[in-house]
């Protein structure tokens, strides 16, 4: 599917979403225009492409050739997988950029999934106190979640994303054709965030995902394009209203308090999306038990996730106590009770009066997990 | 000089300087009020004090006791010295905070010199994507330079401050009495930045330092207080006009392009201020050679620095070629020629039309170093 640098075919549909200080461009085949758009959005004297060893063989060479028409390019390939989203990998990429002669006038290009985006974003945030990053997400999950909102970071032994920075990208470029090359479990995992966006903000969008699920699982380009675009709109709206996560942005944590805990206890055997799928169902149950959510909310979320082939219950090998303990490592744990983002119904969240974050007793979490 | 927590004696003179988003408070004896001011400026559920093993024995205990009245306190002591301003130390402090149960609602308190301020600032900038830091500088250099302006970071093998972030403090609290306990070479080193502020912005201030030099070298509290306050005003003015160093803030680099190179080649045997003193004299000579500075500017700077007991010439054991090569590692090296901040005369900088950064040929740098 790659073409040589310099030849651009016109794109049938392009969606451009304003995300505040930057724009998100979504199209099928957009990768042939990456270099031109990067050079316009973030002109630099050096481009440092950061990718992983699964994505790099597919897309790095044409991008390197095309960017080289604008400035020197260095390529920094890291091992794929969340297990490498560490301070060590971050330090190695940084040192590689210093060795390659990168200065303050460098732009980092993140080419890959969410791990590459978070890692490369944190490299950019901290390289000589901050250089621009252009996010080129190649997975559905990264397109609709990680690449929008400016969160960057790495994991430590104590938990995920505990070290990081807010560093909004100069631009986000999403070529939905790259999703088709992903294995099905990863595409499913990405759909979880789209479903989450429907739950938290848009019942009609949730219903559209319900009806278009087969086309989405097939990575149909035009259905995927519209889904990515709508999810990016929803996320960008929320983030623009609350970049630093003091309020409404917390609604994006739906499914994530329990999701992160499950992922952590599984030793990252669960994919992020799988863990969040389970977390979203369980957190919707918590919301129903607290009388915050309409009855049936959890059931409908569970139905869609199950049809998408996603897990919806705690895997029995993950002990309840360990999961509850792991929620306490969450960044959202404030002075005592762990806080959750909980739904009110499909399309709306609960807790506006309490800053969208609701403390929940461990006892109830225990019961729902059991 | 320490007193037990809770007893506050009234302070004779307090100077408060507005530095934009935060305030810098300067007084003799202010450390007895640190906890109260920290709790007001940056209320938190946990205070993480970061200090080094030279400063901690002097000041950590009373501060810990006083802060404990507001929230739990953890203390993180690092080895003193620029050699420990590394990613490893940063990771250790971060992990120590995670072990101590610090969450997003933590405030970092940096208690020490410039190394502690830069390191603790970078910890705060990256801890769970950013928590507040209160800078409590205990050296003259840190009071008038490192703690104002929001630059944080650590060194790598390739050079100083190559990894870092802009993270303005919630407040800066400077107790000028702490300067009196510093060894004379460190006090001299701090004076270099004050002299630099005179050169770049205020001829009358430069003249005042010339006349009050003996009192300053004695760490006389009232003269020191006024000097710290005037230097903070100058630096805060410059930074407020240009936080991200796209323009006027570059004038603060006076003496630093060559200073950093000399420091690096010396293996940090030169104190930062000593290296900048030499750099400032040599860069003033470059400016005179280029016809940018009034004749005699370098001579007057050199005279004051020499009276203060500071070095003013390249130590012969540092090879000219190595120093010139090291200037190319500087973050300010853009696409070819290295850029310098150069004086026009005592009290004013050259290069307003070129964004305050002037490219200089290596050949001229060679000649001035030789």
XYZ file of C-alpha atoms in Angstrom:
740
model
C 0.000 0.000 0.000
C 2.989 2.309 0.245
C 3.872 4.554 -2.662
C 7.116 6.307 -3.425
C 7.770 9.714 -1.923
C 6.478 12.634 -3.876
C 3.470 11.102 -5.618
C 0.229 12.193 -4.013
C -3.090 10.810 -5.076
C -6.089 12.976 -4.196
C -7.962 11.766 -1.112
C -11.652 11.011 -1.438
C -12.681 12.210 2.011
C -10.680 14.190 4.511
C -12.020 15.214 7.890
C -10.252 17.974 9.799
C -11.177 18.443 13.459
C -10.168 21.533 15.408
C -8.769 20.365 18.747
C -7.967 23.810 20.128
C -4.302 24.589 19.597
C -3.910 21.947 16.880
C -5.831 20.118 14.172
C -6.574 16.426 13.727
C -6.692 15.311 10.090
C -8.331 11.976 9.270
C -8.373 10.359 5.834
C -7.842 7.047 4.053
C -4.409 7.130 2.419
C -3.300 10.222 4.327
C 0.143 8.753 5.019
C 1.242 9.768 1.521
C 0.795 13.377 2.606
C 2.283 13.046 6.104
C 5.585 14.705 5.217
C 4.003 17.746 3.605
C 1.554 18.282 6.461
C 4.253 17.718 9.109
C 6.550 20.237 7.429
C 3.719 22.790 7.353
C 2.487 22.213 10.910
C 5.904 21.891 12.559
C 8.735 23.256 10.425
C 12.080 22.111 11.832
C 15.769 21.735 11.099
C 15.641 18.054 12.026
C 12.893 15.443 12.155
C 13.211 12.585 14.642
C 10.823 9.762 13.755
C 10.014 7.515 16.715
C 8.371 4.193 15.889
C 8.340 0.595 17.084
C 9.725 -2.549 15.500
C 6.295 -3.682 14.302
C 5.162 -0.435 12.693
C 8.531 0.769 11.397
C 8.915 -1.904 8.679
C 5.521 -0.946 7.257
C 5.639 2.841 7.129
C 8.960 4.391 8.149
C 10.845 4.235 4.868
C 8.493 6.277 2.660
C 7.993 8.817 5.441
C 11.752 9.171 5.946
C 12.300 9.718 2.230
C 9.521 12.271 1.992
C 10.575 14.193 5.127
C 14.209 14.236 3.986
C 13.151 16.718 1.303
C 12.498 19.185 4.136
C 15.282 18.547 6.712
C 17.640 15.844 7.996
C 15.764 12.872 9.438
C 16.787 10.389 12.130
C 14.808 7.261 12.944
C 14.484 5.857 16.467
C 12.919 2.413 16.675
C 11.887 0.976 20.029
C 10.653 -2.535 20.832
C 6.869 -2.851 20.508
C 4.652 -3.261 23.545
C 3.555 -1.560 26.757
C 6.408 -3.297 28.604
C 8.839 -0.987 26.825
C 6.999 2.236 27.699
C 9.576 2.939 30.381
C 11.968 5.604 31.551
C 14.806 3.480 30.127
C 13.343 3.506 26.626
C 12.650 7.230 26.977
C 16.284 7.851 27.967
C 17.564 5.721 25.066
C 15.478 7.597 22.493
C 16.579 10.928 23.986
C 20.240 9.910 23.866
C 19.780 8.651 20.305
C 18.429 12.056 19.315
C 21.357 13.817 21.011
C 23.782 11.494 19.200
C 22.019 12.301 15.924
C 22.645 15.994 16.528
C 19.075 17.002 17.302
C 18.779 20.480 18.817
C 15.923 22.654 19.994
C 14.779 23.098 16.419
C 13.816 19.433 16.106
C 10.309 18.097 15.622
C 9.517 14.613 16.905
C 7.238 12.487 14.723
C 5.446 9.691 16.603
C 4.536 6.927 14.177
C 2.744 4.003 15.797
C 0.176 3.040 18.384
C -0.565 4.496 21.781
C 2.661 3.309 23.369
C 4.766 5.045 20.723
C 2.599 8.163 20.968
C 2.882 8.399 24.751
C 6.595 7.633 24.756
C 7.548 9.898 21.842
C 5.317 12.625 23.253
C 7.180 12.447 26.566
C 10.521 12.499 24.752
C 9.371 15.643 22.933
C 7.994 17.196 26.145
C 11.353 16.846 27.889
C 13.893 17.157 25.060
C 15.704 20.430 25.746
C 12.638 21.491 27.771
C 10.193 20.745 25.009
C 10.161 20.434 21.213
C 7.091 19.944 18.998
C 5.644 16.505 18.358
C 3.400 15.455 15.488
C 1.322 12.403 16.302
C 0.799 9.923 13.444
C -1.255 7.205 15.135
C -1.485 3.896 13.273
C -4.011 2.104 15.496
C -7.668 2.833 16.100
C -6.994 3.193 19.810
C -4.226 5.726 19.303
C -6.257 7.700 16.746
C -9.259 8.234 18.971
C -7.597 8.293 22.367
C -3.872 8.610 22.931
C -3.051 11.097 20.191
C -5.660 13.677 21.227
C -5.421 15.596 24.466
C -1.740 16.101 25.060
C -1.179 13.447 27.707
C 2.262 11.883 27.391
C 4.165 9.592 29.704
C 5.741 6.313 30.632
C 5.039 3.569 33.137
C 6.974 2.668 36.282
C 6.978 -0.458 38.405
C 4.319 1.206 40.563
C 1.820 1.697 37.739
C 0.925 3.124 34.341
C 1.581 6.691 33.205
C 2.862 7.727 36.624
C 5.599 9.795 34.997
C 4.722 12.156 32.185
C 3.743 15.616 31.028
C 0.974 17.496 29.272
C 2.396 18.250 25.839
C -0.218 18.865 23.137
C 0.926 17.856 19.644
C 1.504 20.336 16.830
C -0.785 18.190 14.677
C -2.374 14.740 14.582
C -2.449 12.844 11.268
C -4.539 9.691 11.121
C -4.552 7.443 8.070
C -7.422 5.033 8.676
C -5.999 2.594 6.113
C -3.305 1.654 8.626
C -5.973 0.153 10.898
C -6.687 -2.588 8.335
C -3.239 -4.086 8.884
C -3.850 -4.507 12.638
C -4.705 -7.910 14.108
C -8.390 -8.223 15.033
C -7.832 -8.186 18.825
C -6.143 -4.802 18.531
C -8.950 -3.399 16.378
C -11.474 -4.670 18.915
C -9.459 -3.100 21.690
C -9.597 0.273 19.931
C -13.359 0.074 19.531
C -13.711 0.114 23.312
C -12.737 3.774 23.457
C -15.182 4.623 20.662
C -17.940 2.874 22.592
C -16.843 4.768 25.693
C -17.199 8.068 23.832
C -20.753 7.088 22.908
C -21.568 6.244 26.525
C -20.163 9.436 27.957
C -21.377 11.978 25.412
C -23.531 10.832 22.488
C -26.300 8.203 22.551
C -26.837 8.468 18.771
C -23.159 7.696 18.187
C -23.436 4.694 20.524
C -26.422 3.458 18.502
C -24.508 3.972 15.242
C -21.659 1.810 16.537
C -24.245 -0.832 17.481
C -25.601 -0.883 13.921
C -22.273 -0.554 12.090
C -20.311 -2.977 14.238
C -19.654 -5.562 11.490
C -18.248 -2.907 9.115
C -16.091 -1.511 11.933
C -14.689 -4.937 12.794
C -13.880 -5.338 9.083
C -12.046 -1.966 9.163
C -14.249 -0.618 6.379
C -12.476 2.664 5.487
C -15.437 5.019 5.232
C -17.235 3.740 8.345
C -13.932 3.770 10.228
C -13.187 7.310 9.059
C -16.514 8.623 10.353
C -16.060 6.765 13.634
C -12.564 8.119 14.189
C -13.747 11.622 13.310
C -16.721 11.529 15.711
C -14.638 10.107 18.545
C -11.947 12.728 18.018
C -14.622 15.455 18.071
C -16.003 14.166 21.358
C -12.605 13.803 22.974
C -11.372 17.167 21.661
C -14.520 18.885 22.991
C -14.000 17.441 26.438
C -10.276 18.183 26.524
C -10.678 21.738 25.242
C -13.100 22.429 28.079
C -10.659 21.104 30.676
C -7.128 20.452 29.490
C -5.621 19.835 32.928
C -8.271 17.397 34.085
C -9.701 19.412 36.913
C -13.280 18.684 35.881
C -15.043 17.442 32.783
C -11.994 15.688 31.371
C -12.380 13.236 34.231
C -15.385 11.775 32.394
C -12.896 10.262 29.928
C -11.732 8.035 32.770
C -14.918 5.986 32.462
C -13.873 2.341 32.652
C -10.290 3.270 33.417
C -10.088 3.173 37.199
C -10.961 -0.520 37.256
C -9.489 -0.992 33.768
C -6.024 0.162 34.789
C -6.189 -1.947 37.937
C -7.172 -5.081 35.977
C -4.484 -4.415 33.367
C -1.870 -3.944 36.094
C -2.815 -7.088 38.016
C -2.838 -9.096 34.760
C 0.775 -8.088 34.221
C -0.413 -6.437 30.990
C -1.605 -9.773 29.604
C -4.940 -7.993 29.090
C -4.839 -5.457 26.254
C -5.648 -1.936 27.395
C -8.983 -1.959 25.560
C -9.923 -5.352 26.957
C -9.263 -4.155 30.490
C -11.249 -0.962 29.914
C -14.134 -2.983 28.423
C -14.401 -4.984 31.640
C -13.902 -1.812 33.677
C -16.651 0.030 31.820
C -19.209 -2.732 32.433
C -18.281 -3.044 36.116
C -18.242 0.710 36.672
C -21.667 1.009 35.012
C -22.869 -1.640 37.487
C -21.410 0.383 40.337
C -23.287 3.418 39.021
C -26.547 1.454 38.886
C -26.007 0.117 42.412
C -25.478 3.677 43.642
C -28.668 4.799 41.928
C -26.679 7.113 39.661
C -27.291 5.289 36.373
C -30.510 4.300 34.622
C -31.215 0.572 35.094
C -30.115 -1.353 32.007
C -27.146 0.904 31.228
C -24.566 -1.733 32.139
C -26.519 -4.385 30.267
C -26.555 -2.418 27.014
C -22.841 -1.584 27.228
C -22.082 -5.215 27.982
C -24.174 -6.385 25.017
C -22.316 -4.226 22.515
C -18.891 -5.078 23.917
C -19.689 -8.793 23.877
C -20.877 -8.608 20.249
C -17.557 -6.952 19.451
C -15.808 -9.999 20.884
C -14.520 -8.221 23.978
C -14.314 -9.553 27.549
C -16.916 -8.138 29.934
C -16.116 -9.826 33.263
C -13.127 -10.053 35.572
C -10.921 -12.970 34.477
C -11.115 -15.440 37.398
C -7.320 -15.678 37.673
C -7.145 -12.009 38.769
C -7.929 -11.930 42.515
C -10.548 -9.416 43.633
C -8.379 -8.133 46.483
C -5.430 -7.467 44.199
C -7.615 -5.512 41.798
C -9.095 -3.396 44.590
C -5.602 -2.763 45.962
C -4.411 -1.744 42.513
C -7.118 0.929 42.215
C -5.365 2.693 45.069
C -2.284 3.238 42.908
C -4.401 5.246 40.531
C -3.475 8.881 40.064
C -7.114 9.666 40.750
C -6.938 8.358 44.322
C -7.262 11.458 46.479
C -6.919 11.425 50.207
C -8.804 8.275 50.983
C -11.559 6.882 48.754
C -10.824 6.090 45.126
C -12.724 8.286 42.672
C -14.588 6.993 39.630
C -16.092 8.489 36.493
C -19.570 6.932 36.337
C -22.298 6.972 33.674
C -25.816 8.308 34.226
C -27.163 6.620 31.060
C -25.993 5.952 27.503
C -24.875 9.395 26.335
C -24.412 11.168 29.665
C -22.237 11.008 32.745
C -23.116 11.401 36.409
C -21.459 13.653 38.919
C -21.444 17.115 37.338
C -22.023 18.625 40.787
C -18.995 16.853 42.237
C -16.557 17.672 39.465
C -17.342 14.467 37.539
C -15.379 12.357 40.031
C -17.289 10.195 42.465
C -15.713 8.492 45.460
C -16.752 4.844 45.815
C -16.255 2.616 48.850
C -13.928 -0.349 48.369
C -16.694 -2.590 49.725
C -18.985 -1.909 46.759
C -16.098 -2.341 44.314
C -15.410 -5.708 45.961
C -19.006 -6.816 45.518
C -19.176 -5.847 41.861
C -15.861 -7.537 41.106
C -16.851 -10.743 42.920
C 19.859 29.733 63.575
C 16.957 27.293 63.435
C 14.032 27.736 65.770
C 11.344 25.281 66.714
C 8.283 24.951 64.509
C 5.451 27.296 65.287
C 7.331 30.247 66.718
C 7.468 33.111 64.273
C 9.454 36.222 64.938
C 8.407 39.252 62.909
C 10.682 39.921 59.945
C 12.350 43.313 59.668
C 12.208 43.596 55.876
C 10.316 41.462 53.416
C 10.417 42.032 49.686
C 7.750 40.423 47.512
C 8.311 40.405 43.745
C 5.530 39.561 41.305
C 6.970 37.115 38.777
C 3.803 36.686 36.731
C 1.983 33.532 37.779
C 3.785 33.355 41.141
C 5.459 35.527 43.755
C 9.030 35.577 45.015
C 9.350 36.432 48.702
C 12.753 37.502 50.031
C 13.565 38.129 53.691
C 16.158 37.438 56.363
C 14.830 34.673 58.606
C 12.008 33.758 56.209
C 12.597 30.012 56.694
C 10.632 30.147 59.934
C 7.585 31.023 57.843
C 8.217 28.610 54.960
C 5.562 26.088 56.043
C 2.812 28.664 56.402
C 3.560 30.304 53.053
C 3.919 26.925 51.284
C 0.581 25.751 52.663
C -1.049 28.970 51.449
C 0.550 29.052 48.004
C 0.273 25.326 47.255
C -2.235 23.525 49.502
C -1.750 19.759 49.198
C -2.544 16.411 50.770
C 1.132 15.508 50.855
C 4.363 17.507 50.877
C 7.474 15.938 49.367
C 10.588 17.820 50.471
C 13.545 17.317 48.129
C 16.932 18.386 49.463
C 20.583 17.349 49.308
C 22.823 15.813 51.938
C 24.573 19.130 52.654
C 21.482 21.301 53.038
C 19.168 18.744 54.638
C 20.996 18.561 57.997
C 20.730 22.343 58.353
C 17.115 23.049 57.468
C 14.968 19.971 56.799
C 13.916 19.072 60.320
C 12.179 22.304 61.345
C 10.503 22.545 57.935
C 9.259 18.951 58.162
C 7.822 19.563 61.619
C 6.119 22.767 60.567
C 4.684 21.331 57.331
C 3.408 18.248 59.157
C 0.816 20.492 60.788
C -0.743 20.846 57.311
C -0.351 17.395 55.668
C 1.824 14.267 55.679
C 5.427 15.006 54.737
C 8.043 12.796 53.082
C 11.691 13.788 52.752
C 13.835 12.828 49.759
C 17.532 13.533 50.171
C 19.872 13.289 47.177
C 23.673 13.488 47.121
C 24.921 17.064 46.710
C 26.556 18.238 43.500
C 25.930 18.769 39.790
C 27.174 15.214 39.131
C 23.974 13.897 40.696
C 21.626 16.055 38.616
C 20.826 13.046 36.447
C 17.932 11.031 35.121
C 18.864 8.312 37.642
C 18.485 10.648 40.610
C 15.234 11.994 39.116
C 13.890 8.430 38.792
C 14.929 7.586 42.365
C 13.189 10.632 43.839
C 10.077 9.883 41.758
C 10.018 6.272 42.929
C 10.576 7.399 46.506
C 7.532 9.656 46.237
C 5.447 6.814 44.789
C 6.588 4.542 47.626
C 5.623 7.250 50.116
C 2.108 7.275 48.676
C 2.294 10.633 46.918
C -0.565 11.223 44.486
C -1.578 14.044 42.199
C -2.453 16.178 45.197
C 1.191 16.409 46.276
C 3.299 19.555 46.363
C 7.053 19.219 45.923
C 9.211 21.509 48.069
C 12.702 22.094 46.672
C 15.062 23.024 49.510
C 18.616 23.659 48.397
C 20.749 25.163 45.684
C 20.314 25.247 41.946
C 20.881 21.535 41.471
C 18.139 20.642 43.922
C 15.840 23.258 42.394
C 16.335 22.016 38.829
C 16.040 18.365 39.824
C 13.052 18.735 42.149
C 11.397 21.019 39.610
C 11.754 18.338 36.954
C 10.418 15.703 39.337
C 7.388 17.933 39.943
C 6.972 18.673 36.223
C 6.765 14.968 35.390
C 5.187 13.419 38.499
C 1.766 12.214 37.338
C 2.030 14.769 34.504
C 2.808 17.649 36.804
C 2.321 18.655 40.430
C 3.142 22.040 41.994
C 6.636 22.856 43.219
C 7.623 25.522 45.743
C 11.226 26.607 45.355
C 13.088 27.366 48.592
C 16.553 28.271 47.312
C 19.339 28.299 49.904
C 22.168 29.690 47.767
C 22.607 33.128 46.236
C 22.855 31.569 42.776
C 19.632 29.627 43.160
C 17.791 32.637 44.599
C 18.570 34.978 41.743
C 18.774 32.513 38.886
C 17.585 28.910 39.056
C 14.458 29.397 41.144
C 12.948 32.105 38.913
C 11.753 31.418 35.397
C 10.409 27.891 35.486
C 13.307 26.082 33.850
C 13.782 22.608 35.284
C 15.896 19.710 34.143
C 18.758 17.287 34.496
C 22.063 16.701 32.724
C 23.029 13.838 30.441
C 26.442 12.603 29.310
C 26.032 14.845 26.261
C 25.652 18.075 28.245
C 23.830 20.131 30.856
C 20.072 20.573 31.086
C 19.463 18.662 27.867
C 16.446 16.963 29.411
C 13.862 19.031 31.223
C 10.644 20.999 31.167
C 9.262 24.482 31.731
C 7.445 24.235 35.039
C 7.009 27.552 36.859
C 6.910 27.224 40.646
C 3.835 27.956 42.748
C 6.022 30.241 44.867
C 9.670 31.055 45.561
C 10.772 31.617 49.154
C 14.263 32.963 49.712
C 15.744 33.334 53.177
C 18.908 35.375 52.665
C 20.291 34.221 56.038
C 20.969 30.812 54.494
C 23.585 32.386 52.221
C 25.811 33.176 55.193
C 26.419 29.473 55.810
C 27.753 28.949 52.274
C 31.486 28.653 51.620
C 32.971 31.811 50.061
C 33.575 30.251 46.596
C 29.871 29.462 46.316
C 28.854 32.945 47.370
C 31.251 34.397 44.786
C 29.824 32.076 42.182
C 26.330 33.371 42.894
C 27.446 36.972 42.544
C 28.308 36.313 38.901
C 24.628 36.108 37.993
C 23.902 39.337 39.866
C 26.693 41.052 37.939
C 25.268 39.571 34.735
C 21.857 41.101 35.539
C 23.539 44.489 35.911
C 25.313 44.113 32.578
C 22.235 43.061 30.675
C 19.635 45.421 32.128
C 20.683 47.984 34.734
C 23.894 50.023 34.789
C 23.014 51.601 38.157
C 22.629 48.148 39.687
C 26.021 47.156 38.255
C 27.542 50.254 39.848
C 25.870 49.446 43.175
C 27.411 45.972 43.140
C 30.795 47.590 42.423
C 30.446 49.815 45.494
C 28.878 47.249 47.826
C 31.088 44.327 46.871
C 32.760 43.923 50.312
C 29.399 43.770 52.115
C 28.094 41.285 49.550
C 31.108 39.031 49.952
C 30.480 39.161 53.715
C 26.854 38.111 53.109
C 25.597 41.222 54.900
C 21.867 40.477 55.234
C 20.376 43.819 54.225
C 22.703 44.409 51.266
C 22.190 40.794 50.178
C 18.423 41.140 50.480
C 18.347 44.200 48.220
C 20.654 42.503 45.722
C 18.564 39.352 45.573
C 15.403 41.422 45.203
C 16.783 43.562 42.352
C 18.154 40.546 40.503
C 14.853 38.690 40.849
C 13.035 41.762 39.516
C 15.287 41.901 36.472
C 15.061 38.200 35.765
C 11.296 38.082 36.352
C 10.801 41.047 33.980
C 12.731 39.322 31.239
C 11.061 35.957 31.748
C 7.566 37.419 31.909
C 8.143 39.066 28.548
C 9.270 35.790 26.994
C 8.701 32.672 29.037
C 9.602 30.180 26.295
C 12.848 31.858 25.304
C 11.920 32.859 21.800
C 13.330 36.342 22.194
C 14.329 38.583 25.072
C 14.880 35.734 27.503
C 17.879 34.810 25.390
C 19.673 37.828 26.885
C 19.922 35.854 30.130
C 22.302 33.529 28.302
C 25.010 36.198 28.466
C 28.202 34.384 29.485
C 26.524 31.016 29.275
C 27.339 29.776 25.778
C 31.060 29.816 26.548
C 30.384 29.281 30.263
C 28.586 25.986 29.736
C 31.274 24.842 27.301
C 34.064 25.657 29.776
C 32.188 23.970 32.610
C 31.598 20.866 30.477
C 35.222 20.587 29.314
C 36.433 21.074 32.913
C 34.390 18.033 33.905
C 32.486 20.373 36.252
C 35.668 21.179 38.182
C 34.774 24.826 37.495
C 31.780 26.012 39.512
C 28.914 27.193 37.319
C 29.443 30.813 38.334
C 33.184 30.633 37.752
C 32.621 29.299 34.244
C 30.029 31.985 33.507
C 32.385 34.677 34.841
C 35.024 33.656 32.296
C 32.341 33.271 29.637
C 30.946 36.748 30.295
C 34.350 38.420 29.932
C 35.171 36.497 26.749
C 31.746 37.078 25.218
C 32.030 40.811 25.985
C 35.354 40.733 24.113
C 33.669 38.996 21.187
C 31.028 41.740 21.223
C 33.716 44.435 21.188
C 35.583 42.698 18.345
C 32.343 42.605 16.352
C 31.808 46.303 16.987
C 28.616 45.529 18.918
C 29.798 46.622 22.369
C 31.223 49.905 23.607
C 35.008 49.657 24.000
C 35.899 49.079 27.653
C 32.813 46.966 28.425
C 34.774 43.737 28.803
C 37.414 45.530 30.881
C 34.887 46.877 33.392
C 33.158 43.482 33.740
C 36.521 41.812 34.179
C 37.575 44.325 36.823
C 34.528 43.714 38.997
C 34.701 39.929 38.629
C 38.409 39.933 39.493
C 37.798 42.063 42.618
C 35.161 39.498 43.620
C 37.870 36.820 43.464
C 36.495 35.150 40.341
C 38.436 33.722 37.391
C 38.303 35.816 34.214
C 40.382 33.826 31.707
C 40.279 30.341 30.223
C 42.207 27.947 32.518
C 45.170 26.822 30.390
C 44.418 23.137 31.012
C 41.163 23.427 29.022
C 42.085 23.166 25.311
C 40.653 25.853 23.031
C 39.452 23.306 20.463
C 37.564 21.296 23.061
C 35.810 24.406 24.334
C 34.797 25.478 20.829
C 33.539 21.950 20.101
C 31.551 21.972 23.323
C 29.704 25.156 22.327
C 28.148 23.102 19.537
C 26.380 20.891 22.088
C 24.568 23.941 23.331
C 20.804 23.951 22.982
C 21.200 27.361 21.369
C 23.125 25.943 18.388
C 20.727 26.314 15.485
C 21.461 24.998 12.036
C 25.114 25.858 11.773
C 26.657 28.794 13.638
C 26.447 28.914 17.401
C 24.389 31.815 18.730
C 25.460 34.132 21.536
C 23.803 36.721 23.755
C 26.171 39.711 23.583
C 26.314 43.005 25.502
C 26.107 46.444 23.879
C 27.391 48.197 27.021
C 26.990 47.940 30.794
C 23.191 47.926 31.205
C 22.084 46.948 27.699
C 22.293 44.031 25.310
C 22.929 43.955 21.561
C 20.890 42.175 18.945
C 17.307 43.301 19.526
C 16.753 43.211 15.750
C 17.918 39.615 15.500
C 15.907 38.228 18.402
C 18.741 38.855 20.913
C 20.719 35.877 19.541
C 23.779 36.575 17.437
C 25.578 33.926 15.414
C 29.362 34.060 15.855
C 31.950 32.312 13.680
C 34.001 29.634 15.424
C 37.145 31.397 14.152
C 36.492 34.499 16.287
C 35.620 32.356 19.302
C 38.935 30.566 18.805
C 40.860 33.848 18.760
C 39.230 35.196 21.899
C 39.779 31.931 23.769
C 43.426 31.695 22.721
